[in-house]
Short mmCIF file of C-alpha atoms in Angstrom, two decimals:
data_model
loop_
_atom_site.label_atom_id
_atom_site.label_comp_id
_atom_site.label_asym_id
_atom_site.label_seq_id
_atom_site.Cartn_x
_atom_site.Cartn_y
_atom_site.Cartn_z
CA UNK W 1 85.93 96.85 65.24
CA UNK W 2 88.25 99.07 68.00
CA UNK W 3 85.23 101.40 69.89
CA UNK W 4 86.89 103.56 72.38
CA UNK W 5 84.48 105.31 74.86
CA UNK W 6 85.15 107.91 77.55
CA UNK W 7 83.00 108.90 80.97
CA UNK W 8 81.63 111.42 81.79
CA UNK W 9 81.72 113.23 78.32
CA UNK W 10 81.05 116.24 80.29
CA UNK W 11 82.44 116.78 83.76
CA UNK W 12 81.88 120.25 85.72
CA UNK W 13 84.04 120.41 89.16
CA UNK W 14 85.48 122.98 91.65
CA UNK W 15 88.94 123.64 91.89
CA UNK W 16 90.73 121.80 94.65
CA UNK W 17 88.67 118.76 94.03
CA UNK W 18 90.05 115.20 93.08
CA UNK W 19 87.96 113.73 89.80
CA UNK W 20 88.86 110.74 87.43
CA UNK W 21 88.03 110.01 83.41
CA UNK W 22 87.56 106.67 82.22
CA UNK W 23 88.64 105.46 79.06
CA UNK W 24 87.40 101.91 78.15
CA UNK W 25 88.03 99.99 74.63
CA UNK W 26 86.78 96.84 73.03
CA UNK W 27 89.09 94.81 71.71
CA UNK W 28 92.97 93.99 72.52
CA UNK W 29 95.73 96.75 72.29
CA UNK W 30 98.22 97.68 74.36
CA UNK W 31 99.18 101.16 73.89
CA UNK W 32 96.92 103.93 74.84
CA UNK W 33 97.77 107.36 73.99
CA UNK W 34 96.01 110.52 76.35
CA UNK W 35 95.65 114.49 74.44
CA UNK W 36 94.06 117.65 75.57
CA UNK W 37 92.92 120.22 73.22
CA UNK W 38 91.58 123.95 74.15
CA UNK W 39 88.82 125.36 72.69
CA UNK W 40 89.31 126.19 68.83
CA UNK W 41 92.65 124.54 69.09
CA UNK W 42 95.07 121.72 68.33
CA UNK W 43 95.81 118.60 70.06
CA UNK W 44 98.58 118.53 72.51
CA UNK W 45 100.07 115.24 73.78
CA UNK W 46 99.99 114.77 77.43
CA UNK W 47 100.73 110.82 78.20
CA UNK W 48 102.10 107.32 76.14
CA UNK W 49 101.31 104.46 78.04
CA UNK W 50 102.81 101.48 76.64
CA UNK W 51 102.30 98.26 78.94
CA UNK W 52 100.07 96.52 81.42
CA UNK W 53 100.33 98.80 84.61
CA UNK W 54 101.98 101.72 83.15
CA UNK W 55 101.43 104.55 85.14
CA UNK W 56 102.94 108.41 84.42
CA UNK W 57 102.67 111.71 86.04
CA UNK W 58 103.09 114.99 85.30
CA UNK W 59 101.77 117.90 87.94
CA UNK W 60 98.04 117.63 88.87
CA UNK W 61 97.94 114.83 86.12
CA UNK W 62 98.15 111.36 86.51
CA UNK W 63 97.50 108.47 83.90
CA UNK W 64 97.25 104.53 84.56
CA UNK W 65 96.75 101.22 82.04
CA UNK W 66 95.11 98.32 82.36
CA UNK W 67 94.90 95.73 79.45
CA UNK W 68 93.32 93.09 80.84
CA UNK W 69 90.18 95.55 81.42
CA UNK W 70 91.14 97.03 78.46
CA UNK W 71 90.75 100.60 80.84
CA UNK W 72 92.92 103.52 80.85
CA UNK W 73 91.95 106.23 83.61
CA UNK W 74 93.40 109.98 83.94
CA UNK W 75 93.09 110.97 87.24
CA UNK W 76 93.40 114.84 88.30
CA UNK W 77 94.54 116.20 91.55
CA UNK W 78 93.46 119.60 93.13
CA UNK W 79 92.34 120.54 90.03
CA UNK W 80 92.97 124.17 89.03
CA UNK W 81 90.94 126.47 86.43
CA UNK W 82 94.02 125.79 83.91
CA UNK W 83 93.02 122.37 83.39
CA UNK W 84 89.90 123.15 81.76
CA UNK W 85 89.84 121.41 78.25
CA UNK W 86 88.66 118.47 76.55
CA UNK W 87 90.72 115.27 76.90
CA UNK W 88 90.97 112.65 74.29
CA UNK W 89 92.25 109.02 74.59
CA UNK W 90 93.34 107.59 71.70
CA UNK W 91 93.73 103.57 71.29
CA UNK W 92 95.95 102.56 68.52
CA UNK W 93 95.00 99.65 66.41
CA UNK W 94 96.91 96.39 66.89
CA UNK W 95 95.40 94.15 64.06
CA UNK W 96 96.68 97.16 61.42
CA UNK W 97 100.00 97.67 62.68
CA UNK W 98 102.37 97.71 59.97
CA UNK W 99 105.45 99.80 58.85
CA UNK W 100 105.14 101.27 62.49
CA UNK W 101 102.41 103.28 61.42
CA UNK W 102 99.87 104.36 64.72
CA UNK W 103 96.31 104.44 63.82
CA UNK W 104 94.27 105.62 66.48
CA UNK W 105 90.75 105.61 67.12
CA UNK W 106 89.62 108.57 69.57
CA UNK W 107 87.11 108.38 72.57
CA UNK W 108 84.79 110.75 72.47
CA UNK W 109 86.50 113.23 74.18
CA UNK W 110 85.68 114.31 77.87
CA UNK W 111 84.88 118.29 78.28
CA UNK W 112 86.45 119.45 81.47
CA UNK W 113 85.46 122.76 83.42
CA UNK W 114 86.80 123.91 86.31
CA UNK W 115 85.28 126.34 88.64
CA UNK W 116 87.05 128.76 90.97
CA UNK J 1 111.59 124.84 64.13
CA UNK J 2 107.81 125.39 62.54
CA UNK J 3 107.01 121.80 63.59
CA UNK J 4 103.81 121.16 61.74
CA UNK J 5 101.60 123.68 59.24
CA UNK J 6 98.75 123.44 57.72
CA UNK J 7 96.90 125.67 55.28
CA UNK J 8 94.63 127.36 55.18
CA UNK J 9 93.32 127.90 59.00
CA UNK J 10 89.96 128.41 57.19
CA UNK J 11 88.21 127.97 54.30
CA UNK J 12 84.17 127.86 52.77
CA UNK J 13 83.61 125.65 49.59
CA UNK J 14 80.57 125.17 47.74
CA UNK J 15 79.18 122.08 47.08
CA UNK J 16 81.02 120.40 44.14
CA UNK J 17 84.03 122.28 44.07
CA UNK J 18 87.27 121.05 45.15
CA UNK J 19 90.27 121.92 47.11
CA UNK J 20 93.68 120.57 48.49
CA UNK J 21 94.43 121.05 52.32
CA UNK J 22 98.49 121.82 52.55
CA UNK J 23 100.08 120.02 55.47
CA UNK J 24 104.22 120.95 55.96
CA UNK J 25 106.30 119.50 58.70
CA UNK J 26 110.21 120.46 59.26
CA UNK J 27 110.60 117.38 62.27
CA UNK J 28 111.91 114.91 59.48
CA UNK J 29 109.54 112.62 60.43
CA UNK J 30 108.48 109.86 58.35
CA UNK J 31 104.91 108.93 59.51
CA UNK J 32 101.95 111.68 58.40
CA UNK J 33 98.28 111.44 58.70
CA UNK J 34 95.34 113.20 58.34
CA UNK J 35 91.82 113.31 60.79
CA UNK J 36 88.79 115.04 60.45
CA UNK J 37 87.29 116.00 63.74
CA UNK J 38 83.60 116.27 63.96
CA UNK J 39 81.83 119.05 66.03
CA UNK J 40 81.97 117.35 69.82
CA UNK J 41 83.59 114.47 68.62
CA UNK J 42 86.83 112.74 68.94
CA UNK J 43 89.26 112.14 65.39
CA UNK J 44 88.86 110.01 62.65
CA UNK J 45 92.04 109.09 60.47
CA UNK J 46 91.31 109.64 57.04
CA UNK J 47 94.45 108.36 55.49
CA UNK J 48 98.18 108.29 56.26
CA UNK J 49 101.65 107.75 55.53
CA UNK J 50 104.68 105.66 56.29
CA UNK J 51 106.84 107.54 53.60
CA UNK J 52 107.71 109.65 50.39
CA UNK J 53 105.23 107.46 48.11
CA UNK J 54 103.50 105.59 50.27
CA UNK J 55 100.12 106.08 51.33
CA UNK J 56 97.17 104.03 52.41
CA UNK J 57 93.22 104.29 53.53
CA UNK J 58 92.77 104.86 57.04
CA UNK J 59 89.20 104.59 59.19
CA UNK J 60 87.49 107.32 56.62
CA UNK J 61 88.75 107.67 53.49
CA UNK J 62 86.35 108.19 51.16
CA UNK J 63 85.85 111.53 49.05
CA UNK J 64 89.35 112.50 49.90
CA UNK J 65 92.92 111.51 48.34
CA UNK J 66 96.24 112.24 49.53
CA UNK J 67 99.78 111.85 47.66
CA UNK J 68 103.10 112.00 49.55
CA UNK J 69 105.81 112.91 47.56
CA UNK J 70 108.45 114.59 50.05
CA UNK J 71 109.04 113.74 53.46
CA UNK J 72 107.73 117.03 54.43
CA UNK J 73 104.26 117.58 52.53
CA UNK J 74 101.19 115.79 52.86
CA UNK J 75 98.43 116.86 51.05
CA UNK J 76 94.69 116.28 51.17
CA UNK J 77 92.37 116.72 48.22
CA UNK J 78 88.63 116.67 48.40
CA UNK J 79 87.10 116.26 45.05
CA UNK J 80 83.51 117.00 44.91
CA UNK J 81 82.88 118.50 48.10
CA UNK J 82 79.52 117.46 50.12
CA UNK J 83 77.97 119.08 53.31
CA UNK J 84 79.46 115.71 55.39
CA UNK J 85 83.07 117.29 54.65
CA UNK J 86 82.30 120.11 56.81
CA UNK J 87 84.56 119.53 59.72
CA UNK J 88 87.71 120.63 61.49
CA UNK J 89 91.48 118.92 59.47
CA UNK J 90 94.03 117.71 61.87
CA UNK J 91 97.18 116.92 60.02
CA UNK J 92 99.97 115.01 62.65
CA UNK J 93 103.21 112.99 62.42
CA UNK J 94 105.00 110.72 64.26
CA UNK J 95 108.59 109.54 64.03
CA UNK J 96 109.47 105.81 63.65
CA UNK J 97 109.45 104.01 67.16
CA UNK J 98 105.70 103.62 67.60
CA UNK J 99 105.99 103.99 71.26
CA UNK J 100 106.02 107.92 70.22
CA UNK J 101 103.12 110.47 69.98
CA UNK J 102 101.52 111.83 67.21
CA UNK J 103 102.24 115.77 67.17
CA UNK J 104 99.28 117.65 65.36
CA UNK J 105 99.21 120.79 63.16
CA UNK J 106 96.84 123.86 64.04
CA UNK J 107 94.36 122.37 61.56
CA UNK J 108 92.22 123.40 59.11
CA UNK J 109 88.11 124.81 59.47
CA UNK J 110 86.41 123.91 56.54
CA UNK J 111 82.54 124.85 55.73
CA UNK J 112 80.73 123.09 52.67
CA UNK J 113 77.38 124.72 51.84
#
Protein backbone atom coordinates (compact mmCIF):
# COMPACT_ATOMS: atom_id res chain seq x y z
CA UNK A 1 0.00 0.00 0.00
CA UNK A 2 1.31 3.78 -1.40
CA UNK A 3 1.52 5.96 2.26
CA UNK A 4 2.60 9.39 1.44
CA UNK A 5 3.65 11.52 4.51
CA UNK A 6 4.60 15.19 4.76
CA UNK A 7 6.87 17.21 7.60
CA UNK A 8 6.17 19.40 9.50
CA UNK A 9 2.27 19.19 9.14
CA UNK A 10 2.34 22.53 10.64
CA UNK A 11 5.08 25.04 9.98
CA UNK A 12 4.89 28.78 11.46
CA UNK A 13 7.84 31.14 9.97
CA UNK A 14 8.69 34.87 9.44
CA UNK A 15 8.74 36.35 6.24
CA UNK A 16 12.16 36.62 4.66
CA UNK A 17 13.10 33.29 6.03
CA UNK A 18 14.24 30.18 3.91
CA UNK A 19 12.11 26.83 5.12
CA UNK A 20 11.72 23.35 3.33
CA UNK A 21 8.64 20.54 3.32
CA UNK A 22 9.36 17.06 3.00
CA UNK A 23 7.37 14.72 1.21
CA UNK A 24 8.39 11.02 1.64
CA UNK A 25 6.45 7.81 0.10
CA UNK A 26 6.67 4.09 0.50
CA UNK A 27 6.74 2.28 -2.32
CA UNK A 28 8.08 2.92 -6.09
CA UNK A 29 6.59 5.75 -8.33
CA UNK A 30 8.00 8.15 -10.23
CA UNK A 31 5.82 11.04 -10.64
CA UNK A 32 5.05 13.29 -7.81
CA UNK A 33 2.58 15.93 -8.18
CA UNK A 34 2.82 19.33 -5.52
CA UNK A 35 -0.91 21.60 -4.82
CA UNK A 36 -1.69 24.42 -2.53
CA UNK A 37 -5.10 25.12 -1.39
CA UNK A 38 -6.34 28.37 0.72
CA UNK A 39 -8.48 28.16 3.39
CA UNK A 40 -12.16 27.04 2.41
CA UNK A 41 -10.90 26.59 -1.08
CA UNK A 42 -9.92 24.43 -4.05
CA UNK A 43 -6.78 22.87 -5.01
CA UNK A 44 -4.51 24.69 -7.29
CA UNK A 45 -1.61 22.93 -9.08
CA UNK A 46 1.73 24.35 -8.47
CA UNK A 47 4.49 21.62 -9.74
CA UNK A 48 4.66 17.99 -12.03
CA UNK A 49 7.73 16.37 -11.43
CA UNK A 50 8.19 13.55 -13.64
CA UNK A 51 11.81 11.89 -13.31
CA UNK A 52 14.70 11.15 -11.03
CA UNK A 53 16.23 14.71 -10.34
CA UNK A 54 13.55 16.80 -11.69
CA UNK A 55 13.72 20.02 -10.32
CA UNK A 56 11.17 23.23 -11.24
CA UNK A 57 10.80 26.73 -10.13
CA UNK A 58 8.47 29.20 -10.10
CA UNK A 59 9.11 32.63 -7.87
CA UNK A 60 9.84 31.98 -4.14
CA UNK A 61 8.96 28.25 -4.99
CA UNK A 62 11.12 25.60 -5.73
CA UNK A 63 10.39 21.75 -6.05
CA UNK A 64 13.00 18.73 -6.37
CA UNK A 65 12.57 14.59 -6.88
CA UNK A 66 14.28 11.94 -5.74
CA UNK A 67 13.15 8.29 -6.48
CA UNK A 68 15.63 6.41 -5.17
CA UNK A 69 14.66 8.01 -1.60
CA UNK A 70 11.43 7.99 -2.78
CA UNK A 71 11.55 12.06 -1.38
CA UNK A 72 10.15 15.01 -2.97
CA UNK A 73 11.01 18.42 -1.09
CA UNK A 74 9.40 22.06 -1.80
CA UNK A 75 11.67 24.45 -0.76
CA UNK A 76 10.56 28.29 -0.22
CA UNK A 77 12.67 31.31 -0.53
CA UNK A 78 12.17 34.67 1.37
CA UNK A 79 8.98 33.65 2.10
CA UNK A 80 6.26 36.32 1.94
CA UNK A 81 2.73 36.46 3.87
CA UNK A 82 1.12 35.36 0.33
CA UNK A 83 2.42 32.01 0.62
CA UNK A 84 0.44 31.11 3.51
CA UNK A 85 -1.62 27.89 2.66
CA UNK A 86 -1.59 24.32 3.02
CA UNK A 87 0.50 22.31 0.52
CA UNK A 88 -0.32 18.88 -0.62
CA UNK A 89 1.90 16.31 -2.44
CA UNK A 90 0.26 13.94 -4.24
CA UNK A 91 2.05 10.47 -5.38
CA UNK A 92 0.35 8.77 -8.18
CA UNK A 93 0.03 5.06 -8.12
CA UNK A 94 2.26 3.03 -10.46
CA UNK A 95 0.94 -0.60 -9.86
CA UNK A 96 -2.81 0.89 -11.02
CA UNK A 97 -1.82 2.73 -13.94
CA UNK A 98 -4.02 1.97 -16.70
CA UNK A 99 -5.90 3.88 -19.52
CA UNK A 100 -3.59 6.85 -18.34
CA UNK A 101 -5.71 7.34 -15.53
CA UNK A 102 -3.61 9.29 -12.32
CA UNK A 103 -4.61 8.07 -9.00
CA UNK A 104 -3.09 9.90 -6.37
CA UNK A 105 -2.73 9.38 -2.85
CA UNK A 106 -2.27 12.81 -0.82
CA UNK A 107 0.24 13.55 2.10
CA UNK A 108 -1.22 14.93 4.73
CA UNK A 109 -0.98 18.25 3.80
CA UNK A 110 1.55 20.80 5.40
CA UNK A 111 -0.24 24.13 6.94
CA UNK A 112 1.95 27.07 6.17
CA UNK A 113 1.82 30.57 8.03
CA UNK A 114 3.74 33.29 7.41
CA UNK A 115 4.36 36.12 9.71
CA UNK A 116 5.16 39.71 8.80
CA UNK B 1 -14.21 28.83 -20.24
CA UNK B 2 -16.06 27.61 -16.75
CA UNK B 3 -13.33 24.95 -16.42
CA UNK B 4 -14.74 22.74 -13.74
CA UNK B 5 -18.31 23.07 -11.59
CA UNK B 6 -19.63 21.43 -9.12
CA UNK B 7 -22.98 21.63 -7.36
CA UNK B 8 -24.08 22.46 -4.88
CA UNK B 9 -21.19 24.51 -2.86
CA UNK B 10 -23.18 23.23 0.17
CA UNK B 11 -25.50 21.01 1.30
CA UNK B 12 -26.96 19.20 4.94
CA UNK B 13 -28.54 15.64 4.56
CA UNK B 14 -30.03 13.60 7.11
CA UNK B 15 -29.04 10.36 7.82
CA UNK B 16 -30.56 7.92 5.24
CA UNK B 17 -31.43 10.16 2.63
CA UNK B 18 -29.69 10.45 -0.54
CA UNK B 19 -28.31 12.86 -2.96
CA UNK B 20 -26.25 13.23 -6.27
CA UNK B 21 -23.20 15.72 -6.26
CA UNK B 22 -23.18 17.44 -10.03
CA UNK B 23 -19.67 17.78 -11.39
CA UNK B 24 -19.52 19.78 -15.15
CA UNK B 25 -16.31 20.42 -16.96
CA UNK B 26 -16.12 22.42 -20.49
CA UNK B 27 -11.93 21.45 -20.89
CA UNK B 28 -12.93 18.31 -23.06
CA UNK B 29 -11.05 16.31 -21.00
CA UNK B 30 -11.43 12.73 -20.81
CA UNK B 31 -10.16 11.69 -17.30
CA UNK B 32 -12.70 12.73 -14.15
CA UNK B 33 -12.53 11.81 -10.57
CA UNK B 34 -13.92 12.41 -7.48
CA UNK B 35 -12.09 12.88 -3.63
CA UNK B 36 -13.46 13.45 -0.45
CA UNK B 37 -11.25 15.53 1.73
CA UNK B 38 -11.41 14.99 5.39
CA UNK B 39 -11.21 17.92 7.94
CA UNK B 40 -7.09 18.44 8.16
CA UNK B 41 -6.50 15.82 5.89
CA UNK B 42 -5.15 15.30 2.50
CA UNK B 43 -7.71 13.60 -0.56
CA UNK B 44 -8.94 10.37 -1.01
CA UNK B 45 -10.14 9.26 -4.62
CA UNK B 46 -13.38 7.84 -4.41
CA UNK B 47 -13.85 6.73 -7.94
CA UNK B 48 -12.95 7.94 -11.44
CA UNK B 49 -13.10 7.95 -15.02
CA UNK B 50 -11.19 7.30 -18.19
CA UNK B 51 -14.33 8.03 -20.42
CA UNK B 52 -18.12 8.40 -21.45
CA UNK B 53 -19.05 4.84 -19.80
CA UNK B 54 -16.33 3.96 -18.09
CA UNK B 55 -15.87 4.09 -14.54
CA UNK B 56 -14.04 2.23 -11.85
CA UNK B 57 -13.45 2.07 -7.78
CA UNK B 58 -10.79 4.20 -6.65
CA UNK B 59 -9.01 4.20 -2.87
CA UNK B 60 -12.73 4.79 -1.17
CA UNK B 61 -15.50 3.82 -2.87
CA UNK B 62 -17.89 2.52 -0.85
CA UNK B 63 -21.46 4.13 -0.15
CA UNK B 64 -21.05 6.19 -3.23
CA UNK B 65 -21.66 5.43 -7.12
CA UNK B 66 -20.85 7.41 -10.02
CA UNK B 67 -22.03 6.99 -13.84
CA UNK B 68 -20.32 8.84 -16.71
CA UNK B 69 -22.34 9.24 -19.52
CA UNK B 70 -20.96 12.52 -21.36
CA UNK B 71 -17.59 13.65 -21.51
CA UNK B 72 -18.56 16.57 -19.50
CA UNK B 73 -20.67 15.26 -16.36
CA UNK B 74 -19.61 13.21 -13.64
CA UNK B 75 -21.87 12.54 -11.08
CA UNK B 76 -21.66 11.24 -7.54
CA UNK B 77 -24.53 9.58 -5.71
CA UNK B 78 -24.56 8.74 -2.06
CA UNK B 79 -27.27 6.36 -1.22
CA UNK B 80 -27.98 6.06 2.36
CA UNK B 81 -26.09 8.76 3.78
CA UNK B 82 -24.02 8.11 7.21
CA UNK B 83 -22.24 10.69 9.54
CA UNK B 84 -18.63 9.27 7.86
CA UNK B 85 -19.88 11.07 4.51
CA UNK B 86 -19.57 14.32 6.10
CA UNK B 87 -16.67 15.83 4.31
CA UNK B 88 -15.57 18.37 1.74
CA UNK B 89 -16.18 16.82 -2.55
CA UNK B 90 -13.37 17.62 -4.83
CA UNK B 91 -14.34 16.78 -8.33
CA UNK B 92 -10.95 17.16 -10.93
CA UNK B 93 -9.91 16.13 -14.46
CA UNK B 94 -7.06 15.58 -16.27
CA UNK B 95 -6.44 15.33 -20.00
CA UNK B 96 -4.75 12.24 -21.56
CA UNK B 97 -0.82 12.48 -21.26
CA UNK B 98 -0.45 11.50 -17.61
CA UNK B 99 2.48 13.70 -17.20
CA UNK B 100 -0.46 16.47 -16.73
CA UNK B 101 -2.16 17.78 -13.52
CA UNK B 102 -5.33 17.16 -12.20
CA UNK B 103 -7.39 20.59 -12.22
CA UNK B 104 -10.08 20.55 -9.33
CA UNK B 105 -13.60 22.06 -9.10
CA UNK B 106 -14.59 24.50 -6.12
CA UNK B 107 -16.05 21.43 -4.39
CA UNK B 108 -18.80 20.55 -2.56
CA UNK B 109 -19.45 20.94 1.74
CA UNK B 110 -21.57 18.32 2.73
CA UNK B 111 -22.96 17.79 6.51
CA UNK B 112 -24.74 14.36 7.44
CA UNK B 113 -26.48 14.52 10.83
Amino acid sequence: ELKVEQNPLFLSMQEGKNYTIYCNYSTTSDRLYWYRQDPGKSLESLFVLLSNGAVKQEGRLMASLDTKARLSTLHITAAVHDLSATYFCAVDRVEYRSQGAQKLVFGQGTRLTINP
Amino acid sequence: NAGVTQTPKFRILKIGQSMTLQCAQDMNHNYMYWYRQDPGMGLKLIYYSVGAGITDKGEVPNGYNVSRSTTEDFPLRLELAAPSQTSVYFCATSRDSIQETQYFGPGTRLLVL
